[in-house]
Amino acid sequence: MLSSAEPCHDVAHLGHVELLTDKPQDSLDFFVTIFGLTESGREGDSVYLRAFDDYEYHTLKLTAADTTGMRHVGYRCASPQALSRRVAAIEALGAGIGWSDGDLGHGPAYRFRDPDDHVFEIYYETQRYQPPASEKPALKNQAQRFPARGVATRRLDHFNLLATDVGAIRDFLPQALGSRVTEQIVLDSGTVVGCWFTINNKSYDVAYGRDSTGTHGRLHHVTYAVDQREHILQAADIFLDNGIFIEAGPHKHAIQQTFFLYVFEPAGNRIELANAGARLILAPDWPTVTWTEEERGRGQAWGLKVPESFYTHATPPVGRG
Amino acid sequence: MLSSAEPCHDVAHLGHVELLTDKPQDSLDFFVTIFGLTESGREGDSVYLRAFDDYEYHTLKLTAADTTGMRHVGYRCASPQALSRRVAAIEALGAGIGWSDGDLGHGPAYRFRDPDDHVFEIYYETQRYQPPASEKPALKNQAQRFPARGVATRRLDHFNLLATDVGAIRDFLPQALGSRVTEQIVLDSGTVVGCWFTINNKSYDVAYGRDSTGTHGRLHHVTYAVDQREHILQAADIFLDNGIFIEAGPHKHAIQQTFFLYVFEPAGNRIELANAGARLILAPDWPTVTWTEEERGRGQAWGLKVPESFYTHATPPVGRG
Amino acid sequence: MLSSAEPCHDVAHLGHVELLTDKPQDSLDFFVTIFGLTESGREGDSVYLRAFDDYEYHTLKLTAADTTGMRHVGYRCASPQALSRRVAAIEALGAGIGWSDGDLGHGPAYRFRDPDDHVFEIYYETQRYQPPASEKPALKNQAQRFPARGVATRRLDHFNLLATDVGAIRDFLPQALGSRVTEQIVLDSGTVVGCWFTINNKSYDVAYGRDSTGTHGRLHHVTYAVDQREHILQAADIFLDNGIFIEAGPHKHAIQQTFFLYVFEPAGNRIELANAGARLILAPDWPTVTWTEEERGRGQAWGLKVPESFYTHATPPVGRG
Amino acid sequence: MLSSAEPCHDVAHLGHVELLTDKPQDSLDFFVTIFGLTESGREGDSVYLRAFDDYEYHTLKLTAADTTGMRHVGYRCASPQALSRRVAAIEALGAGIGWSDGDLGHGPAYRFRDPDDHVFEIYYETQRYQPPASEKPALKNQAQRFPARGVATRRLDHFNLLATDVGAIRDFLPQALGSRVTEQIVLDSGTVVGCWFTINNKSYDVAYGRDSTGTHGRLHHVTYAVDQREHILQAADIFLDNGIFIEAGPHKHAIQQTFFLYVFEPAGNRIELANAGARLILAPDWPTVTWTEEERGRGQAWGLKVPESFYTHATPPVGRG
């Protein structure tokens, strides 16, 4: 059936991540003063944040809680009709939770669970960011003035979750969101232990790795993009001077070739800075790149072996969620 | 009618440009030795070239001729069905030329003319580049080893044409290809003199400027992307040492914010190197950014005034095409 | 006499520049908030500033006045004996003014005039910068934490003066300070109109250009260095967003090959950001590079022609000093 | 005695390193094709190489031998008189070997041994590199055109040796060459296990680490500088694609803050690429920075732990020299 082969463009892009913190003031200080995000507003236990090129009201909802990790993630659909089509598809998968009235910054959202119990929502109506006078950019094709404070964070890039069964996710996301699998890691046994998905021309907007603890619903990291690799090197110095723990990098991933740096924000959530260079997935029929155990054993692109914590630490820590 | 508002994704990406040269050996030396492209093959009067991250057989078809300029440009569709839909739409516009059997590197292509007589083609079937052993990359998610020869050119980015009536193009391309207008320049008189279009998440894949000479079908420039702005600074030194004329840059465009460098290849075609940083058009409903005469009068982002030649030189030169 | 050929190392490095401003608060805001300097202290009408890698108490003394320009420049000698030798040499030249008790940040200084009436001082005793707790760097081999505020300014680099007779300066500075002439511009008539001097391994610490207005004692610009060329590109965006006038650049000088950006601080003094890459003058017998009129006519390295103001604007403006 | 405190400037800069290889053709291919050096000439078993900004005839003498490591290192003095003074000082230390007639590229040289039996030579007369027409640079203040082939290596930067008694070296080099100790590692026991020396404004031109095998005269690495950190990131990709073993990096040293990348050339000699940003040692009385065991335990600047081989591998390997 040829028509089934057509790429799906119902979902436009990753919209926002809601991150939980049990050190809300420290986390907020980190994201604003060091990480370079800007506050859009507050409501209840949450502060809404964004990077200077994020066009929506927010891309990070930072919520005070008694734990850490990701409460939900939002994707913006391409049109009202596309939203309807996705809701129907997700309901058919039996994964739906139902509609919410929306949030600061966006309209009605339909929530569902992935097979590992992470909560997703999809929405169409959104609120474009309107900068106050002090944040008006000199160039009108940019959402906000570059803050020139801390890290040169430009926009939300992707997020990374853990799942006990990555293979189930690989089946689910293409049906739920219309995602494509751009790269994956398959063990010699045939088990999928890593999977990278995209719903547009970015090489990935979400990746999953295996949660070997058997826990469900955990977050590995949230990633923002910077314009140049040099901005990641600068960021490393800023993190160092501010006592932010650097877990790994700067280095280049073999998978997806992203230049990266991983740190822990004060509450323990892993945050990544990334630069993909000019790399895009333009081919409509991009064949999934599969990495073997042996290939993964070589480490990152230039040989770095990430520390053991990269395979064990996620939020919330086991036993706390 | 809501459904008409849905973004069109029938065309996946810009595929290749056929560039004419009346100094074929000099142009080829430039593109391979200085500009960093790699030859895929030859046929007739043409040499097929590509950058290391271009996944298709070629992105530049360099053809010996008695003139310069662009003979045709190719876009790849997202599926066979999408190709059929676009052909039908273009035929309905009365712009069609007809089918060709394809070329080295791709299958059947449907040709048409834009309102200024530039020749476009759309196709779906393509030939993925297969690197010989000496060009096999260390990382399997990349088409070819980085040549480390001359400029660090990564992939085809966009092209720029002149037209006597840019407003007509602004009406035509969204209907023909499903393009979106991301930015434009509108004079106080209401005349559109510049227009930037995209059919995916890149901020633009083609731009048009006004041809004040009244000539039709001319090329302003073809652009390749590099990963980092620093690679453009390096390229400027390489061009300087090799006697390649630098027309303008490196500098940053106000429109689209692209970091750029313009040179003339030996036959006189203008070639651009560009870096967009992490900038993407992710919003499915990106509102066209309109620049006024007064705003354009401020020059490029950081104040550079491009030389007069930027507004007058195009290929072929007037009177030769 | 062979011994006369030995390089002189009595003067170690450029120490500080005293800059006059008739808009003291605006200038101070610029230097601290936008330009990334840090205040060390205040006394009288002056605020003392430095970049994060400057090891002395200050490198910029910003003094409120009814005019602009440079009140004096200080060089640090290599030892007390070296200071004595230089004082003797300067007195022998008849250029001496006499001793001062020093200033915030350094000990006794001997003042003199160059042939164009600019005031220099040389000193040895200095006060190393002691960062307060909030500015302590993570790495103990650095004077201060990187502020991550505005431009990534690292250290004072050089300054540039105008003189009615540059040839007289070319004779004077090697005798007064032991400077070497690394590059110069000599017109076809034999007149020296530009001269670059160094007293260490930097390619230059001071340059002179011809003041065609016949005025004496004017400042062309003061320059700070950043670590990477990318930091200058970032700075251009920061200046743009903050309404700071960009006069020229970013671009690469043909002379000395420095990557540069020129802006005017709010009071009108021209300030440069520069990056020299890994370029150093290591040869003890570096032969002066002489540029001809014809060579200078080619513009900067990649072809930029600086605006007319670059040849006419200096501080104080003519008729105000 | 105050005069003894004056900095010594008799030695101008590191001149060249003679590197031994038992895979001469592979090593030469590496240095020219991948590492970006240019051949100046050949004589006997040696090929003379240099980077594009090295002003002398050569900075690397690559000599075929039955082992690896460094045969000798050369420093250029500031004047004939300075050379005489250094010879006298070295003879007084009892370390002298005697005069040689020089080599391709430089005049008479006086050889001596450091306390660990590494062979040094000092010379004054040198041969400036004269580029053939094909290597003439566009800018006359540069020794040679940028090759744009492989890595963007700019100039020789420093070298690093092992010694069984680093403390003895710390005493010797300041007396022999007039070097200053800019940084050092001192164990809690008081033993010096690392020491960085400079004879000019570079932060170091030679470093020593402890050879825990008790072997004498070994080489840890030779380092060339590139202009920008981005060039080191590019180099890592070039090494990866060409099968060159990357031992560690790219990362930033805590000591001296150099951005670095270590590889093994085909015969096993460790080669480093480095970028120091705008960092210079301008202070004539720079106080030695001493790092403790605890501080060194934190790894490199951003937390990288270099692999065990970094502490064990040197050339020649133990038992072969």
mmCIF file of C-alpha atoms in Angstrom, chain B residues 111-220:
data_model
loop_
_atom_site.group_PDB
_atom_site.id
_atom_site.type_symbol
_atom_site.label_atom_id
_atom_site.label_comp_id
_atom_site.label_asym_id
_atom_site.label_seq_id
_atom_site.Cartn_x
_atom_site.Cartn_y
_atom_site.Cartn_z
ATOM 1 C CA ARG B 111 9.948 20.103 -15.447
ATOM 2 C CA PHE B 112 8.216 23.450 -15.257
ATOM 3 C CA ARG B 113 8.952 27.151 -15.478
ATOM 4 C CA ASP B 114 8.548 29.801 -12.828
ATOM 5 C CA PRO B 115 6.977 33.092 -13.990
ATOM 6 C CA ASP B 116 10.463 34.424 -14.754
ATOM 7 C CA ASP B 117 11.410 31.479 -16.997
ATOM 8 C CA HIS B 118 13.737 29.670 -14.613
ATOM 9 C CA VAL B 119 13.473 25.901 -15.150
ATOM 10 C CA PHE B 120 12.597 23.736 -12.154
ATOM 11 C CA GLU B 121 12.172 19.978 -11.943
ATOM 12 C CA ILE B 122 10.681 17.750 -9.297
ATOM 13 C CA TYR B 123 11.432 14.054 -8.840
ATOM 14 C CA TYR B 124 11.188 11.343 -6.254
ATOM 15 C CA GLU B 125 13.431 8.437 -7.234
ATOM 16 C CA THR B 126 17.018 9.147 -6.390
ATOM 17 C CA GLN B 127 20.325 7.401 -6.114
ATOM 18 C CA ARG B 128 21.975 7.500 -2.701
ATOM 19 C CA TYR B 129 25.661 8.262 -2.844
ATOM 20 C CA GLN B 130 27.857 5.192 -2.351
ATOM 21 C CA PRO B 131 31.329 6.245 -1.276
ATOM 22 C CA PRO B 132 34.317 4.357 -2.656
ATOM 23 C CA ALA B 133 36.614 2.823 -0.050
ATOM 24 C CA SER B 134 38.845 5.900 0.031
ATOM 25 C CA GLU B 135 35.895 8.117 0.926
ATOM 26 C CA LYS B 136 34.174 5.866 3.463
ATOM 27 C CA PRO B 137 33.524 7.867 6.625
ATOM 28 C CA ALA B 138 34.417 6.635 10.108
ATOM 29 C CA LEU B 139 30.855 7.379 11.230
ATOM 30 C CA LYS B 140 28.218 5.436 9.314
ATOM 31 C CA ASN B 141 25.578 8.152 9.645
ATOM 32 C CA GLN B 142 27.437 10.392 7.194
ATOM 33 C CA ALA B 143 27.454 10.062 3.405
ATOM 34 C CA GLN B 144 31.161 10.520 2.892
ATOM 35 C CA ARG B 145 34.394 11.180 4.731
ATOM 36 C CA PHE B 146 35.136 14.864 5.363
ATOM 37 C CA PRO B 147 37.649 15.631 2.564
ATOM 38 C CA ALA B 148 39.779 18.086 4.632
ATOM 39 C CA ARG B 149 40.669 19.806 1.369
ATOM 40 C CA GLY B 150 39.923 23.480 0.881
ATOM 41 C CA VAL B 151 36.699 24.792 2.374
ATOM 42 C CA ALA B 152 34.727 22.705 4.916
ATOM 43 C CA THR B 153 31.592 22.712 2.729
ATOM 44 C CA ARG B 154 28.983 20.399 4.263
ATOM 45 C CA ARG B 155 25.820 20.390 2.132
ATOM 46 C CA LEU B 156 23.811 22.273 -0.460
ATOM 47 C CA ASP B 157 21.804 24.926 1.339
ATOM 48 C CA HIS B 158 19.810 27.159 -1.002
ATOM 49 C CA PHE B 159 19.874 29.165 -4.193
ATOM 50 C CA ASN B 160 18.896 32.694 -5.129
ATOM 51 C CA LEU B 161 17.333 33.853 -8.383
ATOM 52 C CA LEU B 162 16.458 37.182 -9.887
ATOM 53 C CA ALA B 163 13.041 37.916 -11.336
ATOM 54 C CA THR B 164 11.523 40.978 -12.916
ATOM 55 C CA ASP B 165 8.355 40.471 -10.878
ATOM 56 C CA VAL B 166 9.085 39.019 -7.453
ATOM 57 C CA GLY B 167 5.437 39.399 -6.467
ATOM 58 C CA ALA B 168 4.493 36.937 -9.178
ATOM 59 C CA ILE B 169 6.970 34.450 -7.771
ATOM 60 C CA ARG B 170 5.547 34.971 -4.311
ATOM 61 C CA ASP B 171 2.171 33.892 -5.662
ATOM 62 C CA PHE B 172 3.526 31.037 -7.728
ATOM 63 C CA LEU B 173 5.898 29.013 -5.541
ATOM 64 C CA PRO B 174 3.442 28.317 -2.701
ATOM 65 C CA GLN B 175 1.030 26.916 -5.273
ATOM 66 C CA ALA B 176 3.618 25.027 -7.309
ATOM 67 C CA LEU B 177 5.824 23.577 -4.579
ATOM 68 C CA GLY B 178 3.847 24.231 -1.423
ATOM 69 C CA SER B 179 6.492 26.700 -0.261
ATOM 70 C CA ARG B 180 5.997 29.068 2.648
ATOM 71 C CA VAL B 181 7.173 32.697 2.539
ATOM 72 C CA THR B 182 9.312 33.147 5.628
ATOM 73 C CA GLU B 183 10.606 36.665 4.984
ATOM 74 C CA GLN B 184 10.180 39.356 2.334
ATOM 75 C CA ILE B 185 11.129 42.917 1.439
ATOM 76 C CA VAL B 186 8.269 45.190 0.434
ATOM 77 C CA LEU B 187 8.984 48.714 -0.784
ATOM 78 C CA ASP B 188 6.913 51.621 0.447
ATOM 79 C CA SER B 189 5.197 51.467 -2.942
ATOM 80 C CA GLY B 190 4.012 47.960 -2.112
ATOM 81 C CA THR B 191 6.324 46.277 -4.602
ATOM 82 C CA VAL B 192 7.886 43.051 -3.401
ATOM 83 C CA VAL B 193 11.578 43.124 -4.203
ATOM 84 C CA GLY B 194 12.822 40.199 -2.181
ATOM 85 C CA CYS B 195 11.222 36.978 -1.044
ATOM 86 C CA TRP B 196 12.483 33.954 0.897
ATOM 87 C CA PHE B 197 10.747 30.576 0.617
ATOM 88 C CA THR B 198 10.996 27.267 2.418
ATOM 89 C CA ILE B 199 9.405 23.875 1.893
ATOM 90 C CA ASN B 200 10.713 22.342 5.131
ATOM 91 C CA ASN B 201 12.274 23.455 8.450
ATOM 92 C CA LYS B 202 15.155 25.309 6.905
ATOM 93 C CA SER B 203 14.573 29.027 7.069
ATOM 94 C CA TYR B 204 14.782 29.162 3.269
ATOM 95 C CA ASP B 205 15.763 26.987 0.329
ATOM 96 C CA VAL B 206 15.274 29.598 -2.355
ATOM 97 C CA ALA B 207 15.191 33.376 -2.392
ATOM 98 C CA TYR B 208 14.328 35.792 -5.164
ATOM 99 C CA GLY B 209 15.426 39.353 -5.689
ATOM 100 C CA ARG B 210 14.319 41.846 -8.291
ATOM 101 C CA ASP B 211 16.159 41.937 -11.618
ATOM 102 C CA SER B 212 16.179 45.642 -12.345
ATOM 103 C CA THR B 213 17.589 45.031 -15.828
ATOM 104 C CA GLY B 214 14.347 43.455 -16.974
ATOM 105 C CA THR B 215 16.161 40.283 -17.993
ATOM 106 C CA HIS B 216 14.570 36.917 -17.244
ATOM 107 C CA GLY B 217 15.878 33.661 -15.863
ATOM 108 C CA ARG B 218 19.020 34.819 -14.151
ATOM 109 C CA LEU B 219 20.870 33.356 -11.195
ATOM 110 C CA HIS B 220 22.034 35.440 -8.274
#
